[in-house]
Short mmCIF file of C-alpha atoms in Angstrom, two decimals:
data_model
loop_
_atom_site.label_atom_id
_atom_site.label_comp_id
_atom_site.label_asym_id
_atom_site.label_seq_id
_atom_site.Cartn_x
_atom_site.Cartn_y
_atom_site.Cartn_z
CA UNK A 55 14.24 -71.31 -13.02
CA UNK A 56 15.04 -71.47 -9.35
CA UNK A 57 16.26 -68.27 -7.76
CA UNK A 58 18.60 -67.74 -4.85
CA UNK A 59 18.59 -64.25 -3.39
CA UNK A 60 21.62 -62.99 -1.52
CA UNK A 61 21.67 -59.77 0.45
CA UNK A 62 23.39 -57.37 0.74
CA UNK A 63 25.27 -57.24 -2.55
CA UNK A 64 27.92 -54.98 -1.13
CA UNK A 65 28.90 -53.98 2.39
CA UNK A 66 31.62 -51.77 3.77
CA UNK A 67 32.31 -51.94 7.48
CA UNK A 68 34.83 -50.91 10.06
CA UNK A 69 37.30 -53.36 11.50
CA UNK A 70 35.90 -55.10 14.57
CA UNK A 71 32.26 -54.99 13.55
CA UNK A 72 30.11 -57.96 12.58
CA UNK A 73 28.38 -58.38 9.25
CA UNK A 74 25.44 -60.65 8.43
CA UNK A 75 24.80 -61.96 4.93
CA UNK A 76 21.48 -63.57 4.06
CA UNK A 77 20.83 -66.26 1.48
CA UNK A 78 17.26 -67.16 0.53
CA UNK A 79 15.89 -69.71 -1.87
CA UNK A 80 12.88 -67.91 -3.29
CA UNK A 81 10.88 -70.62 -4.99
CA UNK A 82 12.16 -73.92 -3.66
CA UNK A 83 13.11 -75.62 -0.43
CA UNK A 84 16.81 -76.09 0.15
CA UNK A 85 17.84 -78.70 2.66
CA UNK A 86 21.46 -77.79 2.10
CA UNK A 87 23.10 -74.47 1.39
CA UNK A 88 26.76 -73.83 0.75
CA UNK A 89 28.88 -70.79 1.50
CA UNK A 90 31.85 -69.96 -0.71
CA UNK A 91 34.54 -67.35 -0.62
CA UNK A 92 36.22 -66.00 -3.72
CA UNK A 93 39.29 -63.81 -4.02
CA UNK A 94 39.93 -61.74 -7.17
CA UNK A 95 40.71 -63.88 -10.21
CA UNK A 96 40.45 -67.07 -8.17
CA UNK A 97 37.88 -69.80 -8.08
CA UNK A 98 35.30 -70.50 -5.42
CA UNK A 99 36.54 -71.92 -2.14
CA UNK A 100 33.98 -73.81 -0.09
CA UNK A 101 33.81 -72.48 3.45
CA UNK A 102 31.00 -74.49 4.94
CA UNK A 103 27.97 -76.62 4.28
CA UNK A 104 24.81 -75.53 6.00
CA UNK A 105 22.09 -78.05 6.78
CA UNK A 106 18.65 -77.01 7.89
CA UNK A 107 18.12 -77.61 11.57
CA UNK A 108 21.65 -78.75 12.36
CA UNK A 109 25.13 -77.37 12.83
CA UNK A 110 27.10 -76.33 9.79
CA UNK A 111 30.05 -78.37 8.59
CA UNK A 112 33.13 -76.24 8.10
CA UNK A 113 35.99 -76.89 5.73
CA UNK A 114 39.50 -77.24 7.07
CA UNK A 115 41.03 -73.91 7.93
CA UNK A 116 37.73 -72.06 8.26
CA UNK A 117 37.12 -70.74 11.78
CA UNK A 118 33.61 -71.60 12.87
CA UNK A 119 33.63 -68.97 15.60
CA UNK A 120 34.62 -66.37 13.05
CA UNK A 121 32.10 -67.32 10.39
CA UNK A 122 28.81 -68.14 12.09
CA UNK A 123 26.31 -69.97 9.94
CA UNK A 124 22.65 -70.41 10.77
CA UNK A 125 20.21 -72.37 8.63
CA UNK A 126 16.98 -71.65 10.43
CA UNK A 127 14.56 -72.75 7.75
CA UNK A 128 14.40 -74.55 4.42
CA UNK A 129 14.64 -71.24 2.61
CA UNK A 130 17.08 -69.17 4.65
CA UNK A 131 20.72 -69.44 5.66
CA UNK A 132 22.81 -66.65 7.13
CA UNK A 133 26.55 -66.12 7.37
CA UNK A 134 27.80 -63.73 10.05
CA UNK A 135 31.38 -62.56 9.83
CA UNK A 136 32.21 -61.70 13.43
CA UNK A 137 34.75 -59.07 14.43
CA UNK A 138 35.65 -58.51 10.81
CA UNK A 139 39.20 -57.55 9.85
CA UNK A 140 40.63 -56.30 6.55
CA UNK A 141 41.82 -59.80 5.66
CA UNK A 142 38.18 -60.92 5.70
CA UNK A 143 37.51 -58.64 2.74
CA UNK A 144 36.36 -60.90 -0.07
CA UNK A 145 33.47 -61.92 -2.29
CA UNK A 146 31.11 -64.29 -0.47
CA UNK A 147 28.68 -66.42 -2.45
CA UNK A 148 25.95 -68.74 -1.25
CA UNK A 149 24.37 -71.58 -3.15
CA UNK A 150 21.49 -73.95 -2.61
CA UNK A 151 20.29 -77.26 -3.90
CA UNK A 152 16.65 -78.26 -4.10
CA UNK A 153 15.56 -80.55 -1.33
CA UNK A 154 16.20 -84.24 -1.96
CA UNK A 155 17.66 -83.86 -5.43
CA UNK A 156 21.05 -84.26 -7.01
CA UNK A 157 20.61 -81.47 -9.44
CA UNK A 158 22.71 -78.41 -9.97
CA UNK A 159 23.42 -75.77 -7.39
CA UNK A 160 21.75 -72.41 -7.76
CA UNK A 161 23.95 -69.52 -6.77
CA UNK A 162 23.22 -66.20 -5.17
CA UNK A 163 24.58 -63.02 -6.73
CA UNK A 164 27.31 -62.69 -4.13
CA UNK A 165 28.27 -60.16 -1.45
CA UNK A 166 31.36 -58.03 -1.74
CA UNK A 167 32.64 -57.37 1.78
CA UNK A 168 35.16 -54.60 2.32
CA UNK A 169 36.54 -54.17 5.83
CA UNK A 170 38.30 -50.87 6.47
CA UNK B 69 40.29 -86.22 -2.80
CA UNK B 70 38.52 -84.88 -5.86
CA UNK B 71 40.54 -82.61 -8.12
CA UNK B 72 39.52 -80.36 -10.97
CA UNK B 73 42.00 -78.57 -13.23
CA UNK B 74 40.94 -76.11 -15.88
CA UNK B 75 43.05 -74.89 -18.77
CA UNK B 76 43.98 -72.47 -20.02
CA UNK B 77 43.73 -70.02 -17.12
CA UNK B 78 43.04 -67.21 -19.57
CA UNK B 79 42.09 -67.20 -23.23
CA UNK B 80 41.90 -64.28 -25.63
CA UNK B 81 39.95 -64.78 -28.82
CA UNK B 82 38.92 -62.63 -31.71
CA UNK B 83 35.21 -62.48 -32.38
CA UNK B 84 34.31 -65.48 -34.51
CA UNK B 85 37.41 -67.48 -33.54
CA UNK B 86 36.20 -70.82 -32.23
CA UNK B 87 38.06 -72.59 -29.41
CA UNK B 88 37.73 -75.05 -26.54
CA UNK B 89 38.16 -74.87 -22.78
CA UNK B 90 39.39 -77.94 -20.92
CA UNK B 91 38.38 -79.35 -17.55
CA UNK B 92 40.36 -82.36 -16.32
CA UNK B 93 39.10 -84.15 -13.26
CA UNK B 94 39.68 -87.00 -10.87
CA UNK B 95 36.75 -87.99 -8.72
CA UNK B 96 35.72 -90.93 -6.59
CA UNK B 97 32.55 -91.75 -8.48
CA UNK B 98 31.17 -89.01 -10.68
CA UNK B 99 27.63 -87.97 -9.92
CA UNK B 100 27.73 -85.00 -12.25
CA UNK B 101 30.00 -82.45 -13.92
CA UNK B 102 28.79 -78.89 -14.08
CA UNK B 103 29.74 -75.88 -16.17
CA UNK B 104 29.01 -72.39 -14.92
CA UNK B 105 29.58 -68.93 -16.31
CA UNK B 106 30.59 -66.12 -13.94
CA UNK B 107 30.63 -62.44 -14.78
CA UNK B 108 32.71 -60.05 -12.64
CA UNK B 109 31.04 -59.27 -9.33
CA UNK B 110 28.27 -61.81 -9.89
CA UNK B 111 27.49 -65.31 -8.73
CA UNK B 112 27.99 -68.25 -11.10
CA UNK B 113 25.26 -68.89 -13.65
CA UNK B 114 24.45 -72.48 -14.54
CA UNK B 115 25.20 -73.66 -18.08
CA UNK B 116 25.27 -77.47 -18.27
CA UNK B 117 25.26 -80.70 -16.31
CA UNK B 118 26.88 -83.82 -17.76
CA UNK B 119 26.43 -87.18 -16.08
CA UNK B 120 28.19 -89.84 -18.13
CA UNK B 121 31.02 -90.24 -20.62
CA UNK B 122 29.94 -89.56 -24.17
CA UNK B 123 27.25 -87.13 -23.19
CA UNK B 124 27.03 -83.80 -25.01
CA UNK B 125 24.90 -80.72 -24.42
CA UNK B 126 24.50 -77.55 -26.44
CA UNK B 127 23.23 -74.07 -25.80
CA UNK B 128 23.57 -71.37 -28.43
CA UNK B 129 27.31 -71.07 -29.20
CA UNK B 130 28.36 -73.42 -26.39
CA UNK B 131 28.73 -77.17 -26.46
CA UNK B 132 29.90 -79.29 -23.54
CA UNK B 133 31.29 -82.80 -23.88
CA UNK B 134 32.39 -85.36 -21.31
CA UNK B 135 34.85 -88.26 -21.18
CA UNK B 136 35.93 -90.32 -18.19
CA UNK B 137 38.79 -87.94 -17.47
CA UNK B 138 37.86 -84.55 -18.86
CA UNK B 139 35.23 -82.25 -20.19
CA UNK B 140 35.45 -79.68 -22.94
CA UNK B 141 33.45 -76.53 -23.41
CA UNK B 142 33.51 -75.69 -27.08
CA UNK B 143 32.74 -72.12 -28.10
CA UNK B 144 31.78 -71.65 -31.73
CA UNK B 145 32.10 -68.21 -33.34
CA UNK B 146 32.24 -66.41 -30.00
CA UNK B 147 30.96 -62.89 -29.50
CA UNK B 148 32.24 -60.22 -27.08
CA UNK B 149 29.29 -60.92 -24.79
CA UNK B 150 30.66 -64.42 -24.24
CA UNK B 151 33.53 -62.86 -22.30
CA UNK B 152 33.39 -64.23 -18.75
CA UNK B 153 35.02 -66.74 -16.45
CA UNK B 154 33.89 -70.30 -17.10
CA UNK B 155 33.94 -72.63 -14.12
CA UNK B 156 33.87 -76.40 -14.10
CA UNK B 157 32.83 -78.40 -11.03
CA UNK B 158 32.36 -82.06 -10.13
CA UNK B 159 29.97 -83.70 -7.72
CA UNK B 160 30.95 -87.12 -6.39
CA UNK B 161 28.74 -89.92 -5.22
CA UNK B 162 29.89 -89.74 -1.62
CA UNK B 163 29.32 -86.16 -0.69
CA UNK B 164 27.09 -83.17 -0.95
CA UNK B 165 29.45 -80.53 -2.23
CA UNK B 166 30.91 -79.48 -5.55
CA UNK B 167 34.63 -79.22 -6.18
CA UNK B 168 35.45 -76.34 -8.47
CA UNK B 169 38.30 -75.85 -10.88
CA UNK B 170 40.23 -72.60 -11.05
CA UNK B 171 38.24 -71.31 -13.99
CA UNK B 172 39.13 -70.02 -17.44
CA UNK B 173 38.88 -66.28 -18.06
CA UNK B 174 37.68 -65.83 -21.61
CA UNK B 175 38.05 -62.52 -23.37
CA UNK B 176 36.53 -62.10 -26.82
CA UNK B 177 37.59 -59.02 -28.73
CA UNK B 178 35.45 -57.47 -31.45
#
C-alpha cells in the first residue's frame, strides 16, 4: 500500500524557535496534501490544504504566517511552525491523496510538537 | 457545511462482546465515507471506503455499512488489540478535503 512518511515523529523546542515538519509520499505522486492538528482525545482538525506548485489554502482561524506550508514537489510538503509558543504544542498529521484520484487519504505517522 | 457526528464518544467492551459504532452525517453530495483506526500517538490507518447506500465491507472482525444518513462499524467478538479510536470521515463532491467526526474511543478488556 501507499506510504506517507512524516518526520520528525517528536520534537521539543524552546518558545520562539521555528520547527519544520516534512511529509513525503514515498511511492506515489500527491497533487494535494493536507495538514491536520489534533489535540488529546479530539479528532483531526484540518489546518490547510497544500497543492503542488501553488499557495496553500488555509482553514478559517489558522494563521498562514504562523504555519508556513510549502509543497515544492509532487512528493514533498513541509509545515513550518514559526516562532512557536506553548499553545502550539499539539499532534500534527499530514495526509496525501494520489494524483488525480478520489481514493482514500494516506496519513503520515504524525509529529508530536512540545514547545517549552 | 458537511457535518459528521460519531457515537458513542467512548465504548468499553469485554472481549467477545460484539457492538456497533455509529457515524451520522450530512453532506452536500457524498463522494465517499471513510473509516479509519487511530492508535495513540499514531496517524490514522485506513480501514474502509463506502460509496453508496446499501454498500457493506468487511475485514476480519470489522464490518462497515452505509445508509443515506449514517454508517455503522460493527465489531464482532472484539479482542483487546481492537482497542483504538475509530474515526469516520466524509468526502463531498464539491471539495478536496475530508470532514472528520469526533471519533469513538474503543476499549476492549480481556
